[in-house]
PDB file of C-alpha atoms in Angstrom:
ATOM      1  CA  UNK A 241     233.122 129.666 224.577  1.00  0.00           C
ATOM      2  CA  UNK A 242     236.753 131.302 225.117  1.00  0.00           C
ATOM      3  CA  UNK A 243     237.353 135.503 224.932  1.00  0.00           C
ATOM      4  CA  UNK A 244     240.177 137.104 224.076  1.00  0.00           C
ATOM      5  CA  UNK A 245     241.269 140.355 225.518  1.00  0.00           C
ATOM      6  CA  UNK A 246     244.157 142.040 224.249  1.00  0.00           C
ATOM      7  CA  UNK A 247     246.415 143.741 226.056  1.00  0.00           C
ATOM      8  CA  UNK A 248     247.084 147.700 226.335  1.00  0.00           C
ATOM      9  CA  UNK A 249     251.624 148.363 224.943  1.00  0.00           C
ATOM     10  CA  UNK A 250     253.007 151.732 226.077  1.00  0.00           C
ATOM     11  CA  UNK A 251     255.923 152.810 224.335  1.00  0.00           C
ATOM     12  CA  UNK A 252     257.888 155.641 225.158  1.00  0.00           C
ATOM     13  CA  UNK A 253     259.494 156.866 221.911  1.00  0.00           C
ATOM     14  CA  UNK A 254     262.195 160.127 221.211  1.00  0.00           C
ATOM     15  CA  UNK A 255     260.226 161.277 224.560  1.00  0.00           C
ATOM     16  CA  UNK A 256     256.863 160.735 222.801  1.00  0.00           C
ATOM     17  CA  UNK A 257     254.487 158.314 225.328  1.00  0.00           C
ATOM     18  CA  UNK A 258     252.796 156.340 223.017  1.00  0.00           C
ATOM     19  CA  UNK A 259     249.907 154.062 223.563  1.00  0.00           C
ATOM     20  CA  UNK A 260     248.400 150.847 221.000  1.00  0.00           C
ATOM     21  CA  UNK A 261     245.616 148.947 221.996  1.00  0.00           C
ATOM     22  CA  UNK A 262     243.674 146.656 219.658  1.00  0.00           C
ATOM     23  CA  UNK A 263     239.687 145.903 220.419  1.00  0.00           C
ATOM     24  CA  UNK A 264     238.976 143.136 222.552  1.00  0.00           C
ATOM     25  CA  UNK A 265     237.545 140.311 220.893  1.00  0.00           C
ATOM     26  CA  UNK A 266     234.274 139.155 222.475  1.00  0.00           C
ATOM     27  CA  UNK A 267     233.453 135.384 223.173  1.00  0.00           C
ATOM     28  CA  UNK A 268     234.591 133.369 220.127  1.00  0.00           C
ATOM     29  CA  UNK A 269     231.336 130.985 219.568  1.00  0.00           C
ATOM     30  CA  UNK A 270     232.692 128.342 217.863  1.00  0.00           C
ATOM     31  CA  UNK A 271     235.927 127.937 215.435  1.00  0.00           C
ATOM     32  CA  UNK A 272     236.519 126.647 211.763  1.00  0.00           C
ATOM     33  CA  UNK A 273     239.018 125.322 209.182  1.00  0.00           C
ATOM     34  CA  UNK A 274     238.234 125.330 205.869  1.00  0.00           C
ATOM     35  CA  UNK A 275     240.699 122.472 203.667  1.00  0.00           C
ATOM     36  CA  UNK A 276     240.946 122.039 199.976  1.00  0.00           C
ATOM     37  CA  UNK A 277     241.992 119.161 198.551  1.00  0.00           C
ATOM     38  CA  UNK A 278     241.835 120.486 194.829  1.00  0.00           C
ATOM     39  CA  UNK A 279     244.175 124.379 193.842  1.00  0.00           C
ATOM     40  CA  UNK A 280     243.496 127.655 195.431  1.00  0.00           C
ATOM     41  CA  UNK A 281     240.178 129.146 196.173  1.00  0.00           C
ATOM     42  CA  UNK A 282     239.258 132.700 197.696  1.00  0.00           C
ATOM     43  CA  UNK A 283     236.796 132.727 200.321  1.00  0.00           C
ATOM     44  CA  UNK A 284     234.464 135.226 201.296  1.00  0.00           C
ATOM     45  CA  UNK A 285     231.904 135.640 204.752  1.00  0.00           C
ATOM     46  CA  UNK A 286     229.374 137.562 204.923  1.00  0.00           C
ATOM     47  CA  UNK A 287     226.175 138.186 207.610  1.00  0.00           C
ATOM     48  CA  UNK A 288     223.014 137.207 205.953  1.00  0.00           C
ATOM     49  CA  UNK A 289     220.469 138.741 208.298  1.00  0.00           C
ATOM     50  CA  UNK A 290     220.291 142.169 209.097  1.00  0.00           C
ATOM     51  CA  UNK A 291     219.572 142.268 212.930  1.00  0.00           C
ATOM     52  CA  UNK A 292     222.952 140.756 213.730  1.00  0.00           C
ATOM     53  CA  UNK A 293     225.224 143.978 213.785  1.00  0.00           C
ATOM     54  CA  UNK A 294     227.516 142.280 216.957  1.00  0.00           C
ATOM     55  CA  UNK A 295     228.379 138.713 214.707  1.00  0.00           C
ATOM     56  CA  UNK A 296     231.456 139.641 212.878  1.00  0.00           C
ATOM     57  CA  UNK A 297     234.601 136.914 211.910  1.00  0.00           C
ATOM     58  CA  UNK A 298     238.135 136.699 213.045  1.00  0.00           C
ATOM     59  CA  UNK A 299     241.087 134.690 211.830  1.00  0.00           C
ATOM     60  CA  UNK A 300     242.748 132.177 213.549  1.00  0.00           C
ATOM     61  CA  UNK A 301     246.139 133.760 213.265  1.00  0.00           C
ATOM     62  CA  UNK A 302     247.581 135.009 216.180  1.00  0.00           C
ATOM     63  CA  UNK A 303     246.434 138.721 216.111  1.00  0.00           C
ATOM     64  CA  UNK A 304     242.631 137.072 216.073  1.00  0.00           C
ATOM     65  CA  UNK A 305     241.950 140.394 213.091  1.00  0.00           C
ATOM     66  CA  UNK A 306     239.137 141.069 212.091  1.00  0.00           C
ATOM     67  CA  UNK A 307     238.590 138.801 208.840  1.00  0.00           C
ATOM     68  CA  UNK A 308     238.799 140.806 205.203  1.00  0.00           C
ATOM     69  CA  UNK A 309     237.537 139.317 202.117  1.00  0.00           C
ATOM     70  CA  UNK A 310     238.511 137.996 200.563  1.00  0.00           C
ATOM     71  CA  UNK A 311     241.075 135.526 201.971  1.00  0.00           C
ATOM     72  CA  UNK A 312     242.954 132.406 200.254  1.00  0.00           C
ATOM     73  CA  UNK A 313     242.409 128.682 200.691  1.00  0.00           C
ATOM     74  CA  UNK A 314     244.700 126.188 199.043  1.00  0.00           C
ATOM     75  CA  UNK A 315     245.629 123.075 199.787  1.00  0.00           C
ATOM     76  CA  UNK A 316     249.108 123.785 201.315  1.00  0.00           C
ATOM     77  CA  UNK A 317     247.014 126.222 203.314  1.00  0.00           C
ATOM     78  CA  UNK A 318     244.004 125.868 205.089  1.00  0.00           C
ATOM     79  CA  UNK A 319     242.270 128.591 206.555  1.00  0.00           C
ATOM     80  CA  UNK A 320     240.736 128.663 210.177  1.00  0.00           C
ATOM     81  CA  UNK A 321     238.139 131.639 211.688  1.00  0.00           C
ATOM     82  CA  UNK A 322     236.293 132.245 214.599  1.00  0.00           C
ATOM     83  CA  UNK A 323     233.022 133.455 214.570  1.00  0.00           C
ATOM     84  CA  UNK A 324     232.412 135.915 217.077  1.00  0.00           C
ATOM     85  CA  UNK A 325     228.731 136.496 218.585  1.00  0.00           C
ATOM     86  CA  UNK A 326     229.153 139.436 221.306  1.00  0.00           C
ATOM     87  CA  UNK A 327     225.959 140.009 224.179  1.00  0.00           C
ATOM     88  CA  UNK A 328     223.791 142.154 222.376  1.00  0.00           C
ATOM     89  CA  UNK A 329     223.481 139.515 219.806  1.00  0.00           C
ATOM     90  CA  UNK A 330     221.544 135.792 219.590  1.00  0.00           C
ATOM     91  CA  UNK A 331     221.708 132.473 217.415  1.00  0.00           C
ATOM     92  CA  UNK A 332     219.196 134.081 214.993  1.00  0.00           C
ATOM     93  CA  UNK A 333     221.302 134.328 212.246  1.00  0.00           C
ATOM     94  CA  UNK A 334     222.474 132.976 208.971  1.00  0.00           C
ATOM     95  CA  UNK A 335     226.235 133.976 207.639  1.00  0.00           C
ATOM     96  CA  UNK A 336     227.441 132.239 204.480  1.00  0.00           C
ATOM     97  CA  UNK A 337     230.804 131.063 203.040  1.00  0.00           C
ATOM     98  CA  UNK A 338     231.282 131.006 199.074  1.00  0.00           C
ATOM     99  CA  UNK A 339     234.286 129.761 197.848  1.00  0.00           C
ATOM    100  CA  UNK A 340     235.200 130.394 193.932  1.00  0.00           C
ATOM    101  CA  UNK A 341     237.891 129.050 191.378  1.00  0.00           C
ATOM    102  CA  UNK A 342     238.561 130.287 188.299  1.00  0.00           C
ATOM    103  CA  UNK A 343     239.623 126.914 186.156  1.00  0.00           C
ATOM    104  CA  UNK A 344     240.681 128.572 183.369  1.00  0.00           C
ATOM    105  CA  UNK A 345     241.072 132.860 182.293  1.00  0.00           C
ATOM    106  CA  UNK A 346     238.834 133.716 179.956  1.00  0.00           C
ATOM    107  CA  UNK A 347     236.777 136.689 179.510  1.00  0.00           C
ATOM    108  CA  UNK A 348     234.125 135.809 177.135  1.00  0.00           C
ATOM    109  CA  UNK A 349     232.704 132.648 179.324  1.00  0.00           C
ATOM    110  CA  UNK A 350     231.797 132.009 183.485  1.00  0.00           C
ATOM    111  CA  UNK A 351     234.446 129.049 184.173  1.00  0.00           C
ATOM    112  CA  UNK A 352     234.253 129.524 187.596  1.00  0.00           C
ATOM    113  CA  UNK A 353     233.583 126.698 190.637  1.00  0.00           C
ATOM    114  CA  UNK A 354     231.853 127.977 193.002  1.00  0.00           C
ATOM    115  CA  UNK A 355     230.778 126.474 196.694  1.00  0.00           C
ATOM    116  CA  UNK A 356     228.193 128.528 198.950  1.00  0.00           C
ATOM    117  CA  UNK A 357     227.733 126.886 202.374  1.00  0.00           C
ATOM    118  CA  UNK A 358     224.492 128.847 203.989  1.00  0.00           C
ATOM    119  CA  UNK A 359     225.322 128.128 207.798  1.00  0.00           C
ATOM    120  CA  UNK A 360     222.900 128.552 210.882  1.00  0.00           C
ATOM    121  CA  UNK A 361     222.363 126.805 213.782  1.00  0.00           C
ATOM    122  CA  UNK A 362     218.238 125.359 215.106  1.00  0.00           C
ATOM    123  CA  UNK A 363     220.099 126.064 218.612  1.00  0.00           C
ATOM    124  CA  UNK A 364     223.398 125.876 220.698  1.00  0.00           C
ATOM    125  CA  UNK A 365     225.133 122.784 219.439  1.00  0.00           C
ATOM    126  CA  UNK A 366     222.776 121.958 215.920  1.00  0.00           C
ATOM    127  CA  UNK A 367     223.944 123.179 212.858  1.00  0.00           C
ATOM    128  CA  UNK A 368     221.806 123.701 209.928  1.00  0.00           C
ATOM    129  CA  UNK A 369     224.475 124.049 207.230  1.00  0.00           C
ATOM    130  CA  UNK A 370     223.256 123.624 203.467  1.00  0.00           C
ATOM    131  CA  UNK A 371     226.271 123.000 200.925  1.00  0.00           C
ATOM    132  CA  UNK A 372     225.169 124.119 197.215  1.00  0.00           C
ATOM    133  CA  UNK A 373     227.735 123.463 194.391  1.00  0.00           C
ATOM    134  CA  UNK A 374     227.635 125.245 190.764  1.00  0.00           C
ATOM    135  CA  UNK A 375     230.307 125.056 187.690  1.00  0.00           C
ATOM    136  CA  UNK A 376     231.816 120.943 187.156  1.00  0.00           C
ATOM    137  CA  UNK A 377     232.021 118.916 189.457  1.00  0.00           C
ATOM    138  CA  UNK A 378     232.567 120.852 192.588  1.00  0.00           C
ATOM    139  CA  UNK A 379     232.639 119.132 196.216  1.00  0.00           C
ATOM    140  CA  UNK A 380     231.303 120.535 199.653  1.00  0.00           C
ATOM    141  CA  UNK A 381     231.397 118.931 202.537  1.00  0.00           C
ATOM    142  CA  UNK A 382     231.584 120.111 206.010  1.00  0.00           C
ATOM    143  CA  UNK A 383     231.447 117.943 209.185  1.00  0.00           C
ATOM    144  CA  UNK A 384     230.987 119.023 212.912  1.00  0.00           C
ATOM    145  CA  UNK A 385     234.006 118.836 215.634  1.00  0.00           C
ATOM    146  CA  UNK A 386     232.215 118.883 218.637  1.00  0.00           C
ATOM    147  CA  UNK A 387     232.955 121.510 221.549  1.00  0.00           C
ATOM    148  CA  UNK A 388     234.831 123.620 218.187  1.00  0.00           C
ATOM    149  CA  UNK A 389     232.533 124.170 215.282  1.00  0.00           C
ATOM    150  CA  UNK A 390     232.532 122.790 211.634  1.00  0.00           C
ATOM    151  CA  UNK A 391     235.004 122.401 209.482  1.00  0.00           C
ATOM    152  CA  UNK A 392     234.619 122.600 205.854  1.00  0.00           C
ATOM    153  CA  UNK A 393     236.056 120.987 202.430  1.00  0.00           C
ATOM    154  CA  UNK A 394     236.359 122.111 199.008  1.00  0.00           C
ATOM    155  CA  UNK A 395     237.439 119.685 195.859  1.00  0.00           C
TER     156      UNK A 395
END
């Protein structure tokens, strides 16, 4: 696990002292990469257990911003995210990764391809992931990467 600490930045502007800081990111428990093998997809991450107030997701950019749903994944741009579990929480949690792709815009019918991963862990380093695909020939795959987390693929 790694801890990310953001520094305090103090700037003097026109005689006014300005202070900027970003929140400290607690322990990043695992890192994950989502890759598309077929077009662009909209993604969202949601914690499904009510008692986990200290669980959240950050993006893989240098700023490690909290993830805003929806995010985009494409063949040319995979998406990295970190799962943060603060000290006030435990492994007793469940979250979802949902990815959707509309094949042909048609307001009269639902023709989206959807991939949902239900993600939890039986214990540390023992993920329990259920991939479910909807509408069409959507393939939802995942793989554990020792010492890092899990990677997800959609096509």
